[in-house]
Amino acid sequence: MENARASDFAEELALLRTELTRKDEEISRLKTLISSKLGEPVSDISEVLLDQAGGDFVGSVVHYVLNNEDIGRYSRQLILPEIGVRGQLKLKSSSVLIVGAGGLGCPAAIYLTAAGIGKLGLVDFDEVEINNLHRQVLHTEDRLGVSKVISAAQSCKRLNSSVVFVPYRLQLNSQNALQIIKHYDVVLDATDNVATRYLLNDACVLTKKPLVSGSALRFEGQLTVYNYQGGPCYRCLYPKPPPPETVTNCSDGGVLGVVPGIIGCLEALEAIKIVANIGTTYFQRLLLFDALDLSFRTIKLRPHQPTCLVCGDKPTITELIDYEQFCGARATDKDRSKNILTSDERISVKRYKEMLERNIPHLLIDVRTPVEMEICQLPHTAINIPMDSVGKEESVNRIKEEIKSQMTEDSLPVILVCRRGNDSQTAVRTLQEKLKDSNITVKDIQGGLTAWAKQVDNNFPVY
Ligand SMILES: [Zn+2]
């Protein structure tokens, strides 16, 4: 009797073993299949199972199990009732796309990585430069010249290697935006230009993704969430782009590094809350952060507009458009060079160097701000008339007096200089108008101090 039982049991065990082997093979086959569909390595989806519970997971695929390492790593947030195992699983099964691996993108990326987001996409075309490091804290001195998305992904991976990082070294545009965004649950705008804001907005409306939007300039930051829970999109609030000349970026206006640091962290926070479905997010509200008096203010935004061209009742924008044309500005956070003057209204830095060597008399006017004058100046003594006072009567009189004191006649040429040769062109036009009754010629130095440093004096500082 006992023997018969033992034999039955052995047979049953053998059957189970065969079944297990078959299941293992089936799982292995499925893993390979899922891996090829997701474009991710098998190891990253070893715990992936389809969401059988049919819950409200943001992603279509759920990392179903928290392993012991996860439990240990995320223990401090796992014990928060608002997060718990369910919230952590939602994070693990979700994906976030960060557009811009700069001052906002770096802190956002590192906190999303630390929190255990499943997949993090990073989009940026630029390479690391020395002037990035005071605020773009994932990049390092030994990575100057390296692609920002690679640098950011490397730093994040060191913190949490279980996250899948997808670096996109490209400029997001109307041709690739939808294709990339559709693979993510939430999008973070961490860029610094208006054209990309509209592009991201429209792409998120068309793909039905929430857009967490942040910005930082000087000592101020802003944050809101667009296209979420029936709230407005960016176009609902700003149907028309601002005139390009009224937009200032960090390169021109400056920014204290910790300000985008704070806003980037808040963008990560909002993304985590959306993904884990906790709390209320900043939709239809705008956060205004003032670093100088350390204040956070909230203003209510206009609701969703039924007349909105992209998210309204009768949308006319049903595919992505040309955003650079729409905004009259380039979709880049890089320095923009203007072309206002003709070539004979400008002189090159090399030509200006010759003028100095040959002691050709001229009046040099530096149109930068006084604080920039303290950073560096050309070797020839300049008078400082900042851009915002160039057109004022007192400035024009000062120029005339200066010329009179240096020459008996008023034909002393006036040469304007600024940091990059953009403001100086605008200033030339202003002064030409103001001095049109005199025979004073006004020109600018092409490329400004940046060109001087590049082409004439390699020891001259670039800022
Ligand atoms: Zn809208």
XYZ file of C-alpha atoms and ligand atoms in Angstrom:
464
model
C 0.000 0.000 0.000
C 2.757 2.332 1.095
C 4.809 1.343 -1.935
C 1.916 1.930 -4.282
C 1.469 5.424 -2.814
C 5.149 6.125 -3.120
C 5.092 5.026 -6.735
C 2.027 7.205 -7.460
C 3.748 10.121 -5.788
C 6.967 9.598 -7.795
C 4.930 9.456 -10.989
C 3.062 12.610 -10.060
C 6.346 14.319 -9.246
C 7.823 13.324 -12.586
C 4.743 14.662 -14.371
C 4.963 17.932 -12.449
C 8.665 18.211 -13.300
C 7.923 17.738 -16.989
C 5.135 20.299 -16.754
C 7.458 22.743 -14.969
C 10.142 22.335 -17.620
C 7.508 22.925 -20.299
C 6.298 26.056 -18.445
C 9.889 27.281 -18.035
C 10.417 26.919 -21.752
C 7.110 28.655 -22.410
C 8.074 31.526 -20.062
C 11.463 31.787 -21.681
C 9.818 31.917 -25.128
C 7.356 34.567 -23.901
C 10.188 36.623 -22.372
C 12.015 36.658 -25.661
C 8.814 37.606 -27.456
C 7.968 40.410 -24.992
C 11.548 41.585 -25.033
C 11.573 41.854 -28.812
C 8.244 43.717 -28.773
C 9.360 46.175 -26.073
C 12.846 46.564 -27.406
C 14.245 45.987 -23.917
C 16.650 43.306 -22.734
C 15.077 40.202 -21.195
C 16.763 40.826 -17.850
C 14.904 44.118 -17.490
C 11.546 42.470 -17.900
C 12.198 39.272 -16.002
C 9.369 40.128 -13.651
C 7.044 41.458 -16.250
C 3.608 39.983 -16.474
C 0.594 41.429 -18.117
C -1.747 43.277 -15.825
C -4.214 40.513 -15.107
C -6.064 42.482 -12.452
C -7.159 45.019 -15.062
C -6.384 47.779 -12.585
C -5.691 51.392 -13.347
C -2.018 50.986 -14.025
C -0.678 53.726 -16.221
C 1.499 51.414 -18.259
C 0.195 48.536 -20.279
C 2.799 46.233 -18.757
C 3.194 45.772 -15.046
C 6.278 44.743 -13.153
C 4.198 42.509 -10.976
C 6.591 41.647 -8.233
C 8.736 43.677 -5.884
C 11.786 41.601 -5.188
C 13.715 41.716 -1.918
C 16.127 44.258 -3.325
C 13.240 46.544 -4.309
C 11.692 46.192 -0.859
C 14.975 47.087 0.801
C 15.773 49.955 -1.573
C 12.355 51.632 -1.521
C 11.465 50.778 2.083
C 11.214 54.418 3.218
C 8.632 55.244 0.576
C 6.973 51.805 0.617
C 5.783 52.371 4.172
C 3.987 55.560 3.142
C 0.300 54.588 2.929
C -0.076 56.808 -0.166
C 2.591 54.824 -2.004
C 2.740 51.318 -0.539
C 3.410 48.252 -2.657
C 0.734 49.232 -5.151
C 2.227 52.691 -5.730
C 5.740 51.297 -6.040
C 4.514 48.750 -8.588
C 2.891 51.551 -10.546
C 6.183 53.438 -10.568
C 8.032 50.317 -11.620
C 5.596 49.689 -14.453
C 5.586 53.269 -15.751
C 7.670 55.312 -18.102
C 8.513 59.020 -18.181
C 10.048 61.015 -21.020
C 12.174 64.013 -20.066
C 12.757 66.443 -22.907
C 15.901 68.426 -22.098
C 18.825 67.005 -20.084
C 19.810 70.391 -18.680
C 19.093 72.430 -15.557
C 15.535 71.126 -15.155
C 16.028 67.698 -16.698
C 18.979 66.653 -14.511
C 17.272 66.958 -11.107
C 14.023 65.544 -12.532
C 15.872 62.538 -13.959
C 17.817 61.721 -10.825
C 14.747 61.802 -8.553
C 12.625 59.743 -10.937
C 15.492 57.254 -11.092
C 15.829 57.179 -7.321
C 12.076 56.700 -6.900
C 12.173 53.600 -9.094
C 10.454 54.632 -12.307
C 10.457 51.697 -14.730
C 11.703 53.408 -17.869
C 13.206 56.850 -18.293
C 13.577 58.403 -21.740
C 15.920 61.383 -22.137
C 15.901 63.678 -25.162
C 18.651 66.226 -25.867
C 20.808 67.081 -28.829
C 23.512 69.039 -27.009
C 26.858 68.128 -25.560
C 28.116 68.993 -22.092
C 29.800 72.402 -21.856
C 31.623 73.959 -18.920
C 28.938 76.650 -18.516
C 26.323 73.906 -17.942
C 27.869 72.499 -14.802
C 26.640 75.073 -12.291
C 23.081 73.845 -12.760
C 23.115 70.637 -14.838
C 24.313 68.544 -11.943
C 24.370 65.090 -13.568
C 27.202 66.106 -15.893
C 30.817 66.136 -14.788
C 34.090 67.862 -15.657
C 35.435 64.737 -17.334
C 32.385 64.579 -19.628
C 32.826 67.927 -21.402
C 31.949 67.365 -25.045
C 29.998 64.186 -24.257
C 26.355 63.911 -25.311
C 24.150 65.182 -22.486
C 21.694 62.294 -22.674
C 24.519 59.746 -22.418
C 26.099 61.643 -19.540
C 22.764 61.952 -17.682
C 21.900 58.284 -18.234
C 25.354 57.221 -16.970
C 24.959 59.240 -13.769
C 21.419 57.986 -13.168
C 22.381 54.360 -13.814
C 25.001 54.585 -11.089
C 22.235 55.477 -8.658
C 19.708 52.847 -9.742
C 20.685 50.242 -12.306
C 17.234 48.623 -12.323
C 15.767 51.536 -14.302
C 15.712 51.195 -18.082
C 17.266 54.313 -19.622
C 16.558 55.282 -23.204
C 18.759 58.180 -24.391
C 17.584 59.978 -27.539
C 20.412 62.093 -28.892
C 18.311 64.187 -31.216
C 16.361 67.381 -31.477
C 12.684 66.691 -30.954
C 10.750 67.857 -34.011
C 7.448 67.422 -35.815
C 8.728 64.314 -37.591
C 9.877 62.317 -34.553
C 7.916 63.669 -31.551
C 4.779 61.505 -31.775
C 6.789 58.398 -32.501
C 8.835 58.865 -29.322
C 6.178 60.246 -26.988
C 3.708 57.419 -27.648
C 5.999 55.013 -25.775
C 5.735 56.964 -22.512
C 3.082 57.567 -19.859
C 4.067 61.087 -18.790
C 6.145 63.775 -20.527
C 8.283 66.393 -18.778
C 9.065 69.651 -20.540
C 12.532 70.580 -19.331
C 13.447 72.796 -22.284
C 14.073 76.497 -22.598
C 12.389 77.614 -25.814
C 8.883 78.474 -26.964
C 8.844 76.422 -30.188
C 9.521 73.183 -28.285
C 6.830 74.096 -25.737
C 4.195 74.233 -28.490
C 5.567 71.101 -30.128
C 5.446 69.148 -26.869
C 2.015 70.489 -26.033
C 0.474 69.496 -29.351
C 2.223 66.121 -29.372
C 0.964 65.380 -25.838
C -2.600 66.411 -26.741
C -2.521 64.232 -29.868
C -1.150 61.234 -27.939
C -3.249 61.954 -24.805
C -0.298 62.229 -22.432
C -0.051 64.522 -19.417
C 2.640 67.187 -19.809
C 4.496 68.432 -16.735
C 5.938 71.787 -17.654
C 8.634 73.719 -15.820
C 10.733 76.784 -16.482
C 13.408 78.755 -14.666
C 15.097 82.064 -15.347
C 17.233 84.305 -13.145
C 15.733 83.822 -9.649
C 12.276 82.719 -10.756
C 10.641 79.442 -11.595
C 7.263 78.218 -12.812
C 5.511 74.887 -12.852
C 2.222 73.492 -14.110
C 0.684 70.331 -15.591
C -1.014 70.553 -18.991
C -3.459 68.261 -20.700
C -4.416 66.375 -17.573
C -7.760 65.530 -15.987
C -9.730 67.884 -18.222
C -7.441 70.830 -17.501
C -6.121 73.240 -20.117
C -3.305 72.635 -22.547
C -0.569 75.207 -23.234
C -2.474 76.460 -26.298
C -5.666 76.957 -24.248
C -3.711 79.546 -22.270
C -1.440 80.898 -24.998
C -3.106 80.511 -28.403
C -0.427 82.745 -29.964
C 3.310 82.601 -29.375
C 4.982 85.651 -27.815
C 7.019 87.923 -30.136
C 10.484 86.298 -30.315
C 12.263 89.468 -29.163
C 10.331 89.418 -25.852
C 11.575 85.945 -24.916
C 14.696 85.703 -22.775
C 16.520 82.432 -22.185
C 19.001 81.453 -19.465
C 21.916 82.027 -21.798
C 21.000 85.699 -22.167
C 19.179 86.384 -18.888
C 21.188 84.220 -16.523
C 19.926 81.783 -13.909
C 20.983 80.724 -10.432
C 21.613 76.962 -10.672
C 19.556 75.969 -7.669
C 16.398 77.557 -9.157
C 15.999 75.036 -12.029
C 17.155 72.460 -9.468
C 14.068 73.171 -7.361
C 11.668 73.340 -10.313
C 13.129 70.135 -11.834
C 12.565 68.327 -8.517
C 8.969 69.571 -8.505
C 8.497 68.267 -12.055
C 9.680 64.851 -10.875
C 7.299 65.086 -7.925
C 4.318 65.817 -10.153
C 5.259 62.979 -12.516
C 5.479 60.557 -9.572
C 2.073 61.696 -8.285
C 0.483 61.280 -11.713
C 1.989 57.835 -12.194
C 1.159 56.604 -8.686
C -2.223 58.324 -8.858
C -1.863 60.115 -5.533
C -2.694 63.609 -4.365
C -3.706 66.446 -6.588
C -1.475 67.746 -9.278
C -0.903 71.213 -10.582
C -3.339 71.132 -13.454
C -5.187 74.406 -14.086
C -2.913 76.037 -11.543
C 0.459 77.676 -11.978
C 3.167 77.654 -9.338
C 5.326 80.781 -9.193
C 8.558 80.427 -7.294
C 10.591 83.479 -6.296
C 14.010 82.466 -5.010
C 14.983 85.940 -3.773
C 12.264 86.132 -1.135
C 11.793 82.346 -1.116
C 8.095 82.441 -1.835
C 5.808 79.987 -3.579
C 2.579 81.400 -4.979
C -0.200 79.619 -6.787
C -2.393 81.245 -9.396
C -5.449 79.702 -10.956
C -5.248 79.274 -14.707
C -7.979 79.594 -17.313
C -9.832 76.317 -17.738
C -9.716 74.179 -20.851
C -10.934 76.256 -23.837
C -13.537 74.660 -26.142
C -12.166 76.931 -28.893
C -8.599 75.645 -28.490
C -7.143 74.741 -31.869
C -5.645 71.500 -30.661
C -7.693 70.270 -27.676
C -10.967 72.136 -28.278
C -14.292 70.893 -29.616
C -13.364 71.398 -33.261
C -9.595 71.072 -33.409
C -7.887 72.261 -36.577
C -4.449 71.076 -35.526
C -4.713 67.327 -35.973
C -1.084 66.727 -36.785
C 2.167 68.410 -35.813
C 3.041 71.640 -37.637
C 6.239 73.631 -38.252
C 6.811 75.119 -34.785
C 9.856 77.214 -35.649
C 7.808 78.943 -38.326
C 4.784 79.247 -36.014
C 6.867 80.875 -33.257
C 9.268 82.781 -35.516
C 12.054 81.380 -33.351
C 14.326 78.383 -33.436
C 13.551 75.305 -31.368
C 16.861 75.303 -29.586
C 18.123 76.393 -26.198
C 21.448 77.324 -27.752
C 22.625 80.834 -28.430
C 20.832 82.417 -31.323
C 22.634 84.741 -33.694
C 20.787 87.575 -35.363
C 21.372 89.051 -38.783
C 20.104 92.593 -38.656
C 22.969 94.562 -40.199
C 24.577 94.380 -43.616
C 28.195 93.268 -43.848
C 29.499 96.825 -44.405
C 27.847 97.911 -41.164
C 29.949 95.398 -39.255
C 33.617 94.792 -38.698
C 35.249 91.491 -37.906
C 37.236 90.936 -34.724
C 40.407 90.560 -36.808
C 39.797 93.892 -38.506
C 39.153 95.471 -35.100
C 42.436 94.026 -33.819
C 44.214 95.736 -36.764
C 42.516 99.020 -35.859
C 43.895 98.726 -32.331
C 47.387 97.859 -33.575
C 47.378 100.806 -35.961
C 45.916 103.124 -33.314
C 43.027 104.127 -35.549
C 40.905 106.580 -33.545
C 37.394 105.427 -32.724
C 34.884 105.472 -29.925
C 34.209 102.009 -28.483
C 30.861 101.563 -26.780
C 30.190 98.395 -24.816
C 26.432 97.853 -24.660
C 26.466 95.071 -22.045
C 25.209 95.457 -18.491
C 27.562 96.878 -15.821
C 27.742 93.449 -14.156
C 28.979 91.952 -17.431
C 31.530 94.764 -17.780
C 33.038 93.524 -14.513
C 33.555 90.040 -15.994
C 35.764 91.110 -18.909
C 36.412 93.979 -21.348
C 38.288 94.543 -24.580
C 41.792 96.043 -24.262
C 40.638 99.411 -25.682
C 38.905 101.706 -23.211
C 35.181 101.640 -23.798
C 32.335 103.690 -22.514
C 29.522 101.597 -21.138
C 26.016 102.321 -22.372
C 23.810 99.322 -21.551
C 21.289 98.181 -24.161
C 18.248 99.534 -22.343
C 19.648 103.093 -22.376
C 21.171 103.195 -25.848
C 18.221 105.085 -27.343
C 17.911 107.602 -24.515
C 18.648 111.252 -25.171
C 21.249 111.449 -22.407
C 23.137 108.538 -23.980
C 23.124 110.115 -27.418
C 24.354 113.407 -25.922
C 27.079 111.558 -24.063
C 28.279 109.968 -27.293
C 28.336 113.345 -29.066
C 30.246 114.949 -26.185
C 32.703 112.085 -26.051
C 33.403 112.431 -29.766
C 33.817 116.185 -29.415
C 36.305 115.763 -26.565
C 38.393 113.302 -28.559
C 38.315 114.960 -31.969
C 37.972 118.366 -33.436
C 35.577 117.057 -36.030
C 32.596 114.774 -35.400
C 33.581 112.035 -37.800
C 35.076 109.704 -35.204
C 33.668 106.272 -35.988
C 31.585 104.669 -33.269
C 32.021 100.930 -32.747
C 29.636 98.941 -30.618
C 30.416 95.681 -28.903
C 28.424 93.193 -26.830
C 28.827 89.584 -25.737
C 27.892 87.771 -28.950
C 27.170 90.423 -31.550
C 23.379 90.314 -31.309
C 22.504 93.234 -29.028
C 25.178 95.346 -30.692
C 23.338 95.064 -34.034
C 20.078 96.265 -32.520
C 21.990 99.085 -30.818
C 23.615 100.117 -34.129
C 20.172 100.518 -35.693
C 18.922 102.560 -32.729
C 21.945 104.859 -32.765
C 21.943 105.267 -36.561
C 18.410 106.606 -36.246
C 19.307 108.928 -33.366
C 22.482 110.198 -35.070
C 21.135 110.429 -38.601
C 21.613 114.213 -38.702
C 25.313 113.899 -37.959
C 28.031 112.306 -40.108
C 28.927 109.802 -37.388
C 29.194 106.234 -38.618
C 28.099 103.463 -36.276
C 29.185 99.858 -36.722
C 29.369 96.791 -34.525
C 31.934 94.081 -33.925
C 30.718 90.898 -35.532
C 30.370 88.040 -33.050
C 31.218 90.326 -30.119
C 33.497 89.265 -27.290
C 32.843 85.581 -27.964
C 34.343 85.930 -31.447
C 37.239 87.955 -29.995
C 38.008 85.087 -27.596
C 37.756 82.488 -30.352
C 39.625 84.241 -33.142
C 41.942 86.791 -31.557
C 42.736 86.087 -27.927
C 42.376 82.532 -26.659
C 43.003 83.702 -23.121
C 39.990 86.005 -23.204
C 37.187 84.635 -20.967
C 33.977 83.302 -22.487
C 30.805 83.410 -20.406
Zn -6.000 73.377 -25.498
